[in-house]
Amino acid sequence: QVQLVESGGGLVQAGGSLRLTCAASGRTFSSYAMGWFRQAPGKEREFVAGITWTGGSTYYADSVKGRFTISRDNAKNTVYLQMNSLKPEDTAVYYCARTKRVYYSHSTPQSYDNWGQGTQVTISS
């Protein structure tokens, strides 16, 4: 099955930017929608952004809309999350994930069946 590896996390000051990368190995990557989730200590994993398999449609949580941009390059088996105007409340471990073939909602973890190991994002004030 597909293997997902996130990278690009780090420590930045509020107002700064980071670009996360999710590299995938697997022959069926381009046929699935992808998403980014995040989880802060003691908090439930929450949806951040999603993108259809062609990249034609994107979805964002209200908390990041206008600041984050999700994109993908199927030729490179890669998904990106550009994060601008970062806030301390964005601090979390960020995960990329692949959807199931059939699902009801792009914004619920139950719709995804493959997950990366996560990358830490820390925003200082």
PDB file of C-alpha atoms in Angstrom:
ATOM      1  CA  GLN A   1       0.000   0.000   0.000  1.00  0.00           C
ATOM      2  CA  VAL A   2       0.971   3.643  -0.307  1.00  0.00           C
ATOM      3  CA  GLN A   3       3.584   5.066   2.063  1.00  0.00           C
ATOM      4  CA  LEU A   4       3.373   8.746   3.026  1.00  0.00           C
ATOM      5  CA  VAL A   5       6.236  10.797   4.480  1.00  0.00           C
ATOM      6  CA  GLU A   6       5.797  14.398   5.629  1.00  0.00           C
ATOM      7  CA  SER A   7       8.600  16.935   5.826  1.00  0.00           C
ATOM      8  CA  GLY A   8       9.113  20.686   6.094  1.00  0.00           C
ATOM      9  CA  GLY A   9       8.001  21.305   9.657  1.00  0.00           C
ATOM     10  CA  GLY A  10       9.959  23.447  12.059  1.00  0.00           C
ATOM     11  CA  LEU A  11       9.947  26.401  14.425  1.00  0.00           C
ATOM     12  CA  VAL A  12       8.955  29.831  13.139  1.00  0.00           C
ATOM     13  CA  GLN A  13       7.702  33.075  14.634  1.00  0.00           C
ATOM     14  CA  ALA A  14       4.108  34.205  14.348  1.00  0.00           C
ATOM     15  CA  GLY A  15       3.454  35.750  10.957  1.00  0.00           C
ATOM     16  CA  GLY A  16       5.989  33.527   9.238  1.00  0.00           C
ATOM     17  CA  SER A  17       5.557  30.829   6.616  1.00  0.00           C
ATOM     18  CA  LEU A  18       6.285  27.153   6.126  1.00  0.00           C
ATOM     19  CA  ARG A  19       5.777  24.740   3.259  1.00  0.00           C
ATOM     20  CA  LEU A  20       5.014  21.147   4.138  1.00  0.00           C
ATOM     21  CA  THR A  21       5.656  18.325   1.704  1.00  0.00           C
ATOM     22  CA  CYS A  22       4.082  14.886   1.616  1.00  0.00           C
ATOM     23  CA  ALA A  23       5.980  12.403  -0.519  1.00  0.00           C
ATOM     24  CA  ALA A  24       4.122   9.260  -1.513  1.00  0.00           C
ATOM     25  CA  SER A  25       5.248   5.927  -2.857  1.00  0.00           C
ATOM     26  CA  GLY A  26       2.717   3.737  -4.580  1.00  0.00           C
ATOM     27  CA  ARG A  27       1.213   3.125  -7.960  1.00  0.00           C
ATOM     28  CA  THR A  28      -2.290   4.438  -7.190  1.00  0.00           C
ATOM     29  CA  PHE A  29      -1.465   7.789  -5.596  1.00  0.00           C
ATOM     30  CA  SER A  30      -2.912   9.896  -8.405  1.00  0.00           C
ATOM     31  CA  SER A  31      -6.326   8.211  -8.192  1.00  0.00           C
ATOM     32  CA  TYR A  32      -7.054   9.336  -4.615  1.00  0.00           C
ATOM     33  CA  ALA A  33      -7.979  12.557  -2.935  1.00  0.00           C
ATOM     34  CA  MET A  34      -5.531  13.719  -0.268  1.00  0.00           C
ATOM     35  CA  GLY A  35      -5.797  15.698   2.919  1.00  0.00           C
ATOM     36  CA  TRP A  36      -3.832  17.404   5.656  1.00  0.00           C
ATOM     37  CA  PHE A  37      -4.765  17.068   9.326  1.00  0.00           C
ATOM     38  CA  ARG A  38      -3.163  18.363  12.487  1.00  0.00           C
ATOM     39  CA  GLN A  39      -3.145  17.363  16.121  1.00  0.00           C
ATOM     40  CA  ALA A  40      -2.075  19.500  19.057  1.00  0.00           C
ATOM     41  CA  PRO A  41      -1.157  17.997  22.454  1.00  0.00           C
ATOM     42  CA  GLY A  42      -4.267  16.833  24.267  1.00  0.00           C
ATOM     43  CA  LYS A  43      -6.483  17.711  21.310  1.00  0.00           C
ATOM     44  CA  GLU A  44      -8.403  15.665  18.780  1.00  0.00           C
ATOM     45  CA  ARG A  45      -7.029  15.347  15.278  1.00  0.00           C
ATOM     46  CA  GLU A  46      -8.620  18.018  13.087  1.00  0.00           C
ATOM     47  CA  PHE A  47      -9.019  18.582   9.374  1.00  0.00           C
ATOM     48  CA  VAL A  48      -6.889  21.289   7.778  1.00  0.00           C
ATOM     49  CA  ALA A  49      -7.169  20.986   3.991  1.00  0.00           C
ATOM     50  CA  GLY A  50      -8.144  18.552   1.253  1.00  0.00           C
ATOM     51  CA  ILE A  51      -7.661  18.222  -2.484  1.00  0.00           C
ATOM     52  CA  THR A  52      -9.307  16.047  -5.129  1.00  0.00           C
ATOM     53  CA  TRP A  53      -7.274  13.562  -7.132  1.00  0.00           C
ATOM     54  CA  THR A  54      -7.016  15.889 -10.123  1.00  0.00           C
ATOM     55  CA  GLY A  55      -6.351  18.959  -8.008  1.00  0.00           C
ATOM     56  CA  GLY A  56      -9.467  20.600  -9.404  1.00  0.00           C
ATOM     57  CA  SER A  57     -11.128  21.202  -6.040  1.00  0.00           C
ATOM     58  CA  THR A  58      -9.721  22.157  -2.667  1.00  0.00           C
ATOM     59  CA  TYR A  59     -11.249  22.352   0.803  1.00  0.00           C
ATOM     60  CA  TYR A  60     -10.139  24.186   3.925  1.00  0.00           C
ATOM     61  CA  ALA A  61     -11.013  24.427   7.559  1.00  0.00           C
ATOM     62  CA  ASP A  62     -12.375  27.847   8.483  1.00  0.00           C
ATOM     63  CA  SER A  63      -9.433  28.387  10.809  1.00  0.00           C
ATOM     64  CA  VAL A  64      -6.898  28.272   7.959  1.00  0.00           C
ATOM     65  CA  LYS A  65      -8.856  29.545   4.970  1.00  0.00           C
ATOM     66  CA  GLY A  66      -7.058  32.422   3.296  1.00  0.00           C
ATOM     67  CA  ARG A  67      -3.755  31.524   4.945  1.00  0.00           C
ATOM     68  CA  PHE A  68      -3.038  27.939   3.822  1.00  0.00           C
ATOM     69  CA  THR A  69      -2.952  26.496   0.304  1.00  0.00           C
ATOM     70  CA  ILE A  70      -2.985  22.813  -0.588  1.00  0.00           C
ATOM     71  CA  SER A  71      -1.669  21.594  -3.938  1.00  0.00           C
ATOM     72  CA  ARG A  72      -0.419  18.415  -5.551  1.00  0.00           C
ATOM     73  CA  ASP A  73       1.913  17.250  -8.276  1.00  0.00           C
ATOM     74  CA  ASN A  74       0.810  13.789  -9.327  1.00  0.00           C
ATOM     75  CA  ALA A  75       3.789  13.349 -11.637  1.00  0.00           C
ATOM     76  CA  LYS A  76       6.010  13.623  -8.558  1.00  0.00           C
ATOM     77  CA  ASN A  77       3.648  11.794  -6.178  1.00  0.00           C
ATOM     78  CA  THR A  78       3.746  14.817  -3.911  1.00  0.00           C
ATOM     79  CA  VAL A  79       1.246  16.938  -1.968  1.00  0.00           C
ATOM     80  CA  TYR A  80       2.074  20.334  -0.509  1.00  0.00           C
ATOM     81  CA  LEU A  81       0.688  22.602   2.168  1.00  0.00           C
ATOM     82  CA  GLN A  82       1.811  26.207   1.949  1.00  0.00           C
ATOM     83  CA  MET A  83       1.204  27.907   5.296  1.00  0.00           C
ATOM     84  CA  ASN A  84       1.355  31.695   5.551  1.00  0.00           C
ATOM     85  CA  SER A  85       0.575  34.179   8.312  1.00  0.00           C
ATOM     86  CA  LEU A  86       1.145  31.481  10.890  1.00  0.00           C
ATOM     87  CA  LYS A  87      -0.308  31.844  14.376  1.00  0.00           C
ATOM     88  CA  PRO A  88       0.644  30.203  17.681  1.00  0.00           C
ATOM     89  CA  GLU A  89      -2.599  28.220  17.545  1.00  0.00           C
ATOM     90  CA  ASP A  90      -1.318  26.531  14.376  1.00  0.00           C
ATOM     91  CA  THR A  91       1.215  24.660  16.515  1.00  0.00           C
ATOM     92  CA  ALA A  92       0.624  20.927  16.060  1.00  0.00           C
ATOM     93  CA  VAL A  93       1.866  17.778  14.428  1.00  0.00           C
ATOM     94  CA  TYR A  94       0.729  17.859  10.807  1.00  0.00           C
ATOM     95  CA  TYR A  95      -0.220  14.677   8.964  1.00  0.00           C
ATOM     96  CA  CYS A  96      -0.974  13.979   5.330  1.00  0.00           C
ATOM     97  CA  ALA A  97      -3.421  11.230   4.454  1.00  0.00           C
ATOM     98  CA  ARG A  98      -4.998   9.436   1.518  1.00  0.00           C
ATOM     99  CA  THR A  99      -8.748   8.982   1.216  1.00  0.00           C
ATOM    100  CA  LYS A 100     -10.609   5.748   0.922  1.00  0.00           C
ATOM    101  CA  ARG A 101     -12.014   5.022  -2.532  1.00  0.00           C
ATOM    102  CA  VAL A 102     -15.504   5.868  -1.309  1.00  0.00           C
ATOM    103  CA  TYR A 103     -16.178   8.290   1.530  1.00  0.00           C
ATOM    104  CA  TYR A 104     -18.832  10.670   2.808  1.00  0.00           C
ATOM    105  CA  SER A 105     -16.824  13.694   3.901  1.00  0.00           C
ATOM    106  CA  HIS A 106     -13.390  15.052   3.082  1.00  0.00           C
ATOM    107  CA  SER A 107     -13.054  16.603   6.536  1.00  0.00           C
ATOM    108  CA  THR A 108     -13.310  13.547   8.801  1.00  0.00           C
ATOM    109  CA  PRO A 109     -10.406  11.238   9.683  1.00  0.00           C
ATOM    110  CA  GLN A 110     -12.678   8.234   9.079  1.00  0.00           C
ATOM    111  CA  SER A 111     -12.602   9.031   5.345  1.00  0.00           C
ATOM    112  CA  TYR A 112      -8.857   8.328   5.142  1.00  0.00           C
ATOM    113  CA  ASP A 113      -7.079   4.983   5.194  1.00  0.00           C
ATOM    114  CA  ASN A 114      -3.383   5.848   4.894  1.00  0.00           C
ATOM    115  CA  TRP A 115      -1.450   8.281   7.062  1.00  0.00           C
ATOM    116  CA  GLY A 116       2.061   9.633   7.251  1.00  0.00           C
ATOM    117  CA  GLN A 117       4.124   9.782  10.430  1.00  0.00           C
ATOM    118  CA  GLY A 118       3.609  13.520  10.931  1.00  0.00           C
ATOM    119  CA  THR A 119       5.859  16.565  11.045  1.00  0.00           C
ATOM    120  CA  GLN A 120       6.040  19.025  13.938  1.00  0.00           C
ATOM    121  CA  VAL A 121       5.099  22.657  13.355  1.00  0.00           C
ATOM    122  CA  THR A 122       5.750  25.092  16.204  1.00  0.00           C
ATOM    123  CA  ILE A 123       4.831  28.776  16.045  1.00  0.00           C
ATOM    124  CA  SER A 124       6.262  31.102  18.663  1.00  0.00           C
ATOM    125  CA  SER A 125       4.736  34.423  19.669  1.00  0.00           C
TER     126      SER A 125
END
